[in-house]
Amino acid sequence: MEIEADAISVRFGAVALFEGVDFAMRAGEMVGLIGPNGAGKTTLLRVLASLRAPEGGRVRYRGRSAAELGRRELARRLAYLAQDASVHWPMRVDALVALGRLPHRRPFQGVTAADRDAIEQAMAATAIMSLRSRTLAQVSSGERMRVLLARALAVDARVMLADEPIAALDPLHQLQVMQLLRAIAGEDRGVIVVLHDLALAMRFCDRLVLLARGGILAQGAPARVLTDDNLAQAYGVEVVRGERDGIPFLLPWKPSGQGEGGA
Amino acid sequence: MTTTRVLGFLVFAAGALLLTNPSLGAGDPAPTPRRVVSLNLCADELVLRLAQPQNVASVTWLSRDRRNSNVAEIAAGIPINHGRAEEIIALKPDLVIAGAYGAPATVAMLKRAGIPLHVLGVPNSLTDVRNQIKEIADLVGEHDRGEAVIGDMDRSLAAVVLPAASARPRAAVLNPNGMTMAKGTLLDDIMTRAGLTNVAAELAIDKYGQVPLETIVTEDPDVLILSASRDGPPALATDILRHPVLTALAGRTRLVVLPGRLWNCGGPAVVEAIERLRRVAAEAGGAEAPR
Amino acid sequence: MMPAAALEPAEHAWAPPHALLLVCLSLLVLVLWCISLATGYAPLDLAQALSDIANGNKTLGALVLVELRLPRALLGCFVGFSLGITGAGMQGLLRNPLAEPGIIGVSGAAAFGAVAIFYFGLAGAFALALPLGGIAGAAAATVLLYGLAGRGAGTMTLILAGVAINSFAAALTALALNLSPNPYAVTEIVFWLLGSLADRSLPYVWLVLPLMLLGWGLLILSGPALDALTLGEDTAQSLGFDLARLRLQLVAGTALAVGSAVAVTGTIAFVGLVMPHLLRPLVAHRPGRLLLVSGLGGAALTLAADIGVRILPIRPELKLGVVTAIIGAPFLFGLIYRLREEA
């Protein structure tokens, strides 16, 4: 079990965000974390990354806690891709991607051959090789997201935790990133990705975790989680379903509870 | 001492006669002031030394500080002021003596109030010192006492023997903030009278000026006269007088710490300054000290 | 994914140009240091003085060189380095290009700490008390500043906090000087507000050097963390950096370096602002690399300014902060203008 979380509860002051969340992920899985705005997806992801201590429950990585592993080891095992894409200094793209190697570098050690390989591969995988000498001020927002994803890939971690990585991307790049994440999961690593796009979540994720109404509403295979009932409860929407090449898809259609005469 | 008292009484009697018989006055119509107030440390000293205690209404608080004042004991019995116009006016003085660089606002206010004000200048030579003693003595109606003080001074000075011109050691003065005293100041005159040559004369400085430490060192003076304020509470201005480079000059330069009270004001204390410097000059020049 | 071999050869964005930059800056500092030794008020035969020192002859020239010029040149280096490196560190931590020890009030508070110790005789009792006073003042200001404006607070909050701390510190400094037992103290506020290297002695240098070295060390070690912080606090934390420890390290490093520098030379403004800005493009905007580079730049600027105040025919000698302000204030105007355009 790459990541295992038991009875996680998060409170802000007296208000509980969610409680009783159990989560487990093993290598080779791509897990989609979905749910309505404000349900606590980002917070849960941060708890799983040990960026925030939960008010209740605990998180274990292959049976060991974050404290037992130590910061450096944990940093080598986990790659975290934040939702906030702000970069404070206009560094070069290749230097930014190289930051992903920091968990592997000793103080005052230069860039090793292994580092260089990881960086090159990460940049190739996200198709930003042509941008390498530009600064972040000189790339588009979609390209920026890919640069940050390359940085996370460069860590070469066992688990990738990505918070809405495709929000700013065009359809082509959205598909490419989801395929990339899928491939990473296939390399015997784990991927947890927070998504809003239900169609992509259904298509690319092995498992879905639906966080809503203060806890996990449903988790499991996409077909089991994305039932009409769950979607109405969690999002308050009705969907339209279809199928292509044997793969089911769905589209949010209208708010649930609206009469037939609407739209 | 008794002689002084008799003399003083005679002066007082003469003054009383003059007061009652103005036609007998030898040209000085002013009566002896009965409520003299001094606003300046140098004026304090002269007033305390020359005037009758009962005629002194107030002197500044500085005159009681043993480190900076030559008349601390005499001042102990006299009321003190802090130089503020309101407190001065409340004393109803008939003569106020202020310094040349006193607070201009206070001086202006006293003038407006119609109070007789006299400004005591800064003495720049031994001659000035004598003149100031006479000046204050006359003002407070103690002419003869003034003459006596000057007489004592001159007798003491006569005992200080100047060395031959060739044996005059070179001396530099270092005051807070690296200031030095050059030609045209009292300290320069004191140094000359003590048999020292002031290095500042070679540096084209008029009266007071700042000298960099580098220059003090490379001038290679035989004697370095430091202000005693270096031994007081700390400040950057006085810290420079303790710079390690001055200590490092120990083998080739004699350091002498001279309290400011001996040369800041025009008074009999300058003789002590001259005597001290004469002794150092003698050591530096290799000649025998006269006393 | 394409295999690595088919790609263009990897550009070394993190290699030799940086070493070359360091060497060039170090040489610049060395040259300026030598010029500083050769600059002064009394004519000095430098070659003769050096040979006298080598032979152990205590001539006047040797004395002037060792006791008067050497401490001045060394302090110019060390103080300038401290100002440059802490400017870069503060800007990296607060992720704000206007952060610098002078503007945000750290230098002003250090001056108050030093004044409180010096003028009331405590430095006489225990030599280290003076720099420790400066360090305490600097630390208090940095902690206060971080409390008021840390964690990604905007530029306005940061500047306001700095103005508040600076005003308060300057008022307390003036009060302390007024209350001091030495009458000369009152006029010395100019030294503490504008800074000067004049007449400092070797004991001061040895007193503050270990503290500064400690501060520099803490700051340089925080380089990788500052690089990671470019991506935000969460990402930096996920890369294995303890943010609380980083903040402590930067506060301590800044307090040690700036506090001891100000205790000995007063506050010298703008060096910590100008240098990181000028040099940031030369390190490709990497905050970690900027630390050492900015330190060397700061040393160079301070030495140059100090040479300037001795060469300029203005007497009494100008305070160092006057020269750095004349250079730095227009720079600040330009910076504000650029920030306005970006906003």
PDB file of C-alpha atoms in Angstrom, chain C residues 113-231:
ATOM      1  CA  GLY C 113      19.856  47.825  19.878  1.00  0.00           C
ATOM      2  CA  ALA C 114      23.451  48.922  19.444  1.00  0.00           C
ATOM      3  CA  VAL C 115      22.797  52.460  20.706  1.00  0.00           C
ATOM      4  CA  ALA C 116      21.060  51.153  23.817  1.00  0.00           C
ATOM      5  CA  ILE C 117      24.123  49.062  24.631  1.00  0.00           C
ATOM      6  CA  PHE C 118      26.879  51.474  23.624  1.00  0.00           C
ATOM      7  CA  TYR C 119      25.816  54.767  25.154  1.00  0.00           C
ATOM      8  CA  PHE C 120      24.932  53.299  28.514  1.00  0.00           C
ATOM      9  CA  GLY C 121      28.306  51.789  29.078  1.00  0.00           C
ATOM     10  CA  LEU C 122      27.355  48.132  28.605  1.00  0.00           C
ATOM     11  CA  ALA C 123      29.786  47.620  25.745  1.00  0.00           C
ATOM     12  CA  GLY C 124      32.597  48.469  28.100  1.00  0.00           C
ATOM     13  CA  ALA C 125      31.654  45.722  30.478  1.00  0.00           C
ATOM     14  CA  PHE C 126      31.506  42.997  27.872  1.00  0.00           C
ATOM     15  CA  ALA C 127      32.821  43.590  24.370  1.00  0.00           C
ATOM     16  CA  LEU C 128      30.414  41.249  22.589  1.00  0.00           C
ATOM     17  CA  ALA C 129      27.521  43.167  24.116  1.00  0.00           C
ATOM     18  CA  LEU C 130      27.650  45.721  21.324  1.00  0.00           C
ATOM     19  CA  PRO C 131      27.113  43.409  18.350  1.00  0.00           C
ATOM     20  CA  LEU C 132      24.723  41.299  20.394  1.00  0.00           C
ATOM     21  CA  GLY C 133      22.652  44.419  21.003  1.00  0.00           C
ATOM     22  CA  GLY C 134      22.513  45.022  17.279  1.00  0.00           C
ATOM     23  CA  ILE C 135      21.631  41.389  16.664  1.00  0.00           C
ATOM     24  CA  ALA C 136      18.849  41.461  19.241  1.00  0.00           C
ATOM     25  CA  GLY C 137      17.365  44.567  17.632  1.00  0.00           C
ATOM     26  CA  ALA C 138      17.592  43.040  14.153  1.00  0.00           C
ATOM     27  CA  ALA C 139      16.048  39.765  15.290  1.00  0.00           C
ATOM     28  CA  ALA C 140      13.155  41.514  16.999  1.00  0.00           C
ATOM     29  CA  ALA C 141      12.414  43.522  13.874  1.00  0.00           C
ATOM     30  CA  THR C 142      12.624  40.498  11.570  1.00  0.00           C
ATOM     31  CA  VAL C 143      10.288  38.468  13.760  1.00  0.00           C
ATOM     32  CA  LEU C 144       7.887  41.383  14.017  1.00  0.00           C
ATOM     33  CA  LEU C 145       8.043  41.948  10.295  1.00  0.00           C
ATOM     34  CA  TYR C 146       7.405  38.332   9.505  1.00  0.00           C
ATOM     35  CA  GLY C 147       4.471  38.343  11.878  1.00  0.00           C
ATOM     36  CA  LEU C 148       3.019  41.431  10.228  1.00  0.00           C
ATOM     37  CA  ALA C 149       3.782  40.777   6.604  1.00  0.00           C
ATOM     38  CA  GLY C 150       5.086  37.266   6.050  1.00  0.00           C
ATOM     39  CA  ARG C 151       3.308  34.401   4.355  1.00  0.00           C
ATOM     40  CA  GLY C 152       2.861  36.037   0.987  1.00  0.00           C
ATOM     41  CA  ALA C 153       1.430  39.338   2.198  1.00  0.00           C
ATOM     42  CA  GLY C 154       1.454  41.950  -0.528  1.00  0.00           C
ATOM     43  CA  THR C 155       4.021  44.648  -1.175  1.00  0.00           C
ATOM     44  CA  MET C 156       1.937  47.322   0.466  1.00  0.00           C
ATOM     45  CA  THR C 157       1.698  45.454   3.747  1.00  0.00           C
ATOM     46  CA  LEU C 158       5.410  44.790   3.677  1.00  0.00           C
ATOM     47  CA  ILE C 159       6.357  48.395   3.041  1.00  0.00           C
ATOM     48  CA  LEU C 160       3.922  49.675   5.663  1.00  0.00           C
ATOM     49  CA  ALA C 161       5.321  47.267   8.206  1.00  0.00           C
ATOM     50  CA  GLY C 162       8.812  48.457   7.326  1.00  0.00           C
ATOM     51  CA  VAL C 163       7.829  52.106   7.669  1.00  0.00           C
ATOM     52  CA  ALA C 164       6.281  51.420  11.050  1.00  0.00           C
ATOM     53  CA  ILE C 165       9.290  49.529  12.346  1.00  0.00           C
ATOM     54  CA  ASN C 166      11.735  52.098  10.971  1.00  0.00           C
ATOM     55  CA  SER C 167       9.856  55.028  12.495  1.00  0.00           C
ATOM     56  CA  PHE C 168       9.591  53.375  15.846  1.00  0.00           C
ATOM     57  CA  ALA C 169      13.231  52.328  15.862  1.00  0.00           C
ATOM     58  CA  ALA C 170      14.429  55.791  14.820  1.00  0.00           C
ATOM     59  CA  ALA C 171      12.349  57.404  17.551  1.00  0.00           C
ATOM     60  CA  LEU C 172      13.700  55.032  20.184  1.00  0.00           C
ATOM     61  CA  THR C 173      17.239  55.619  18.946  1.00  0.00           C
ATOM     62  CA  ALA C 174      16.831  59.382  19.194  1.00  0.00           C
ATOM     63  CA  LEU C 175      15.349  58.980  22.663  1.00  0.00           C
ATOM     64  CA  ALA C 176      18.226  56.811  23.819  1.00  0.00           C
ATOM     65  CA  LEU C 177      20.745  59.295  22.468  1.00  0.00           C
ATOM     66  CA  ASN C 178      19.011  62.163  24.211  1.00  0.00           C
ATOM     67  CA  LEU C 179      18.994  60.277  27.493  1.00  0.00           C
ATOM     68  CA  SER C 180      22.617  59.236  27.196  1.00  0.00           C
ATOM     69  CA  PRO C 181      25.019  60.658  29.791  1.00  0.00           C
ATOM     70  CA  ASN C 182      27.492  61.930  27.181  1.00  0.00           C
ATOM     71  CA  PRO C 183      26.515  65.310  25.700  1.00  0.00           C
ATOM     72  CA  TYR C 184      28.087  64.457  22.339  1.00  0.00           C
ATOM     73  CA  ALA C 185      25.640  61.607  21.891  1.00  0.00           C
ATOM     74  CA  VAL C 186      22.764  63.737  20.689  1.00  0.00           C
ATOM     75  CA  THR C 187      24.467  64.759  17.465  1.00  0.00           C
ATOM     76  CA  GLU C 188      25.617  61.232  16.737  1.00  0.00           C
ATOM     77  CA  ILE C 189      22.252  60.129  15.411  1.00  0.00           C
ATOM     78  CA  VAL C 190      23.610  61.062  12.001  1.00  0.00           C
ATOM     79  CA  PHE C 191      26.161  58.283  12.266  1.00  0.00           C
ATOM     80  CA  TRP C 192      23.566  55.699  13.232  1.00  0.00           C
ATOM     81  CA  LEU C 193      21.123  56.715  10.520  1.00  0.00           C
ATOM     82  CA  LEU C 194      23.579  57.168   7.677  1.00  0.00           C
ATOM     83  CA  GLY C 195      26.520  54.977   8.555  1.00  0.00           C
ATOM     84  CA  SER C 196      30.270  55.440   8.311  1.00  0.00           C
ATOM     85  CA  LEU C 197      33.432  53.362   8.225  1.00  0.00           C
ATOM     86  CA  ALA C 198      35.666  56.150   9.516  1.00  0.00           C
ATOM     87  CA  ASP C 199      38.015  55.536  12.443  1.00  0.00           C
ATOM     88  CA  ARG C 200      36.880  52.001  13.146  1.00  0.00           C
ATOM     89  CA  SER C 201      39.601  49.837  14.641  1.00  0.00           C
ATOM     90  CA  LEU C 202      40.788  46.249  14.249  1.00  0.00           C
ATOM     91  CA  PRO C 203      39.260  45.026  17.529  1.00  0.00           C
ATOM     92  CA  TYR C 204      35.846  45.876  16.092  1.00  0.00           C
ATOM     93  CA  VAL C 205      36.600  43.812  13.020  1.00  0.00           C
ATOM     94  CA  TRP C 206      37.585  40.709  14.996  1.00  0.00           C
ATOM     95  CA  LEU C 207      34.590  41.225  17.252  1.00  0.00           C
ATOM     96  CA  VAL C 208      32.003  41.049  14.528  1.00  0.00           C
ATOM     97  CA  LEU C 209      33.648  38.753  12.010  1.00  0.00           C
ATOM     98  CA  PRO C 210      32.755  35.431  13.695  1.00  0.00           C
ATOM     99  CA  LEU C 211      29.152  36.536  14.129  1.00  0.00           C
ATOM    100  CA  MET C 212      28.946  37.632  10.526  1.00  0.00           C
ATOM    101  CA  LEU C 213      30.493  34.385   9.307  1.00  0.00           C
ATOM    102  CA  LEU C 214      27.866  32.480  11.238  1.00  0.00           C
ATOM    103  CA  GLY C 215      25.127  34.605   9.708  1.00  0.00           C
ATOM    104  CA  TRP C 216      26.516  34.201   6.204  1.00  0.00           C
ATOM    105  CA  GLY C 217      26.732  30.466   6.675  1.00  0.00           C
ATOM    106  CA  LEU C 218      23.108  30.201   7.736  1.00  0.00           C
ATOM    107  CA  LEU C 219      22.025  32.283   4.769  1.00  0.00           C
ATOM    108  CA  ILE C 220      24.066  30.407   2.181  1.00  0.00           C
ATOM    109  CA  LEU C 221      22.798  27.076   3.465  1.00  0.00           C
ATOM    110  CA  SER C 222      19.252  28.230   2.860  1.00  0.00           C
ATOM    111  CA  GLY C 223      19.925  28.606  -0.873  1.00  0.00           C
ATOM    112  CA  PRO C 224      18.227  25.396  -2.096  1.00  0.00           C
ATOM    113  CA  ALA C 225      15.201  26.116   0.083  1.00  0.00           C
ATOM    114  CA  LEU C 226      14.867  29.587  -1.396  1.00  0.00           C
ATOM    115  CA  ASP C 227      15.023  28.085  -4.866  1.00  0.00           C
ATOM    116  CA  ALA C 228      12.235  25.684  -3.946  1.00  0.00           C
ATOM    117  CA  LEU C 229      10.207  28.520  -2.433  1.00  0.00           C
ATOM    118  CA  THR C 230       9.955  30.010  -5.946  1.00  0.00           C
ATOM    119  CA  LEU C 231       7.189  27.480  -6.516  1.00  0.00           C
TER     120      LEU C 231
END
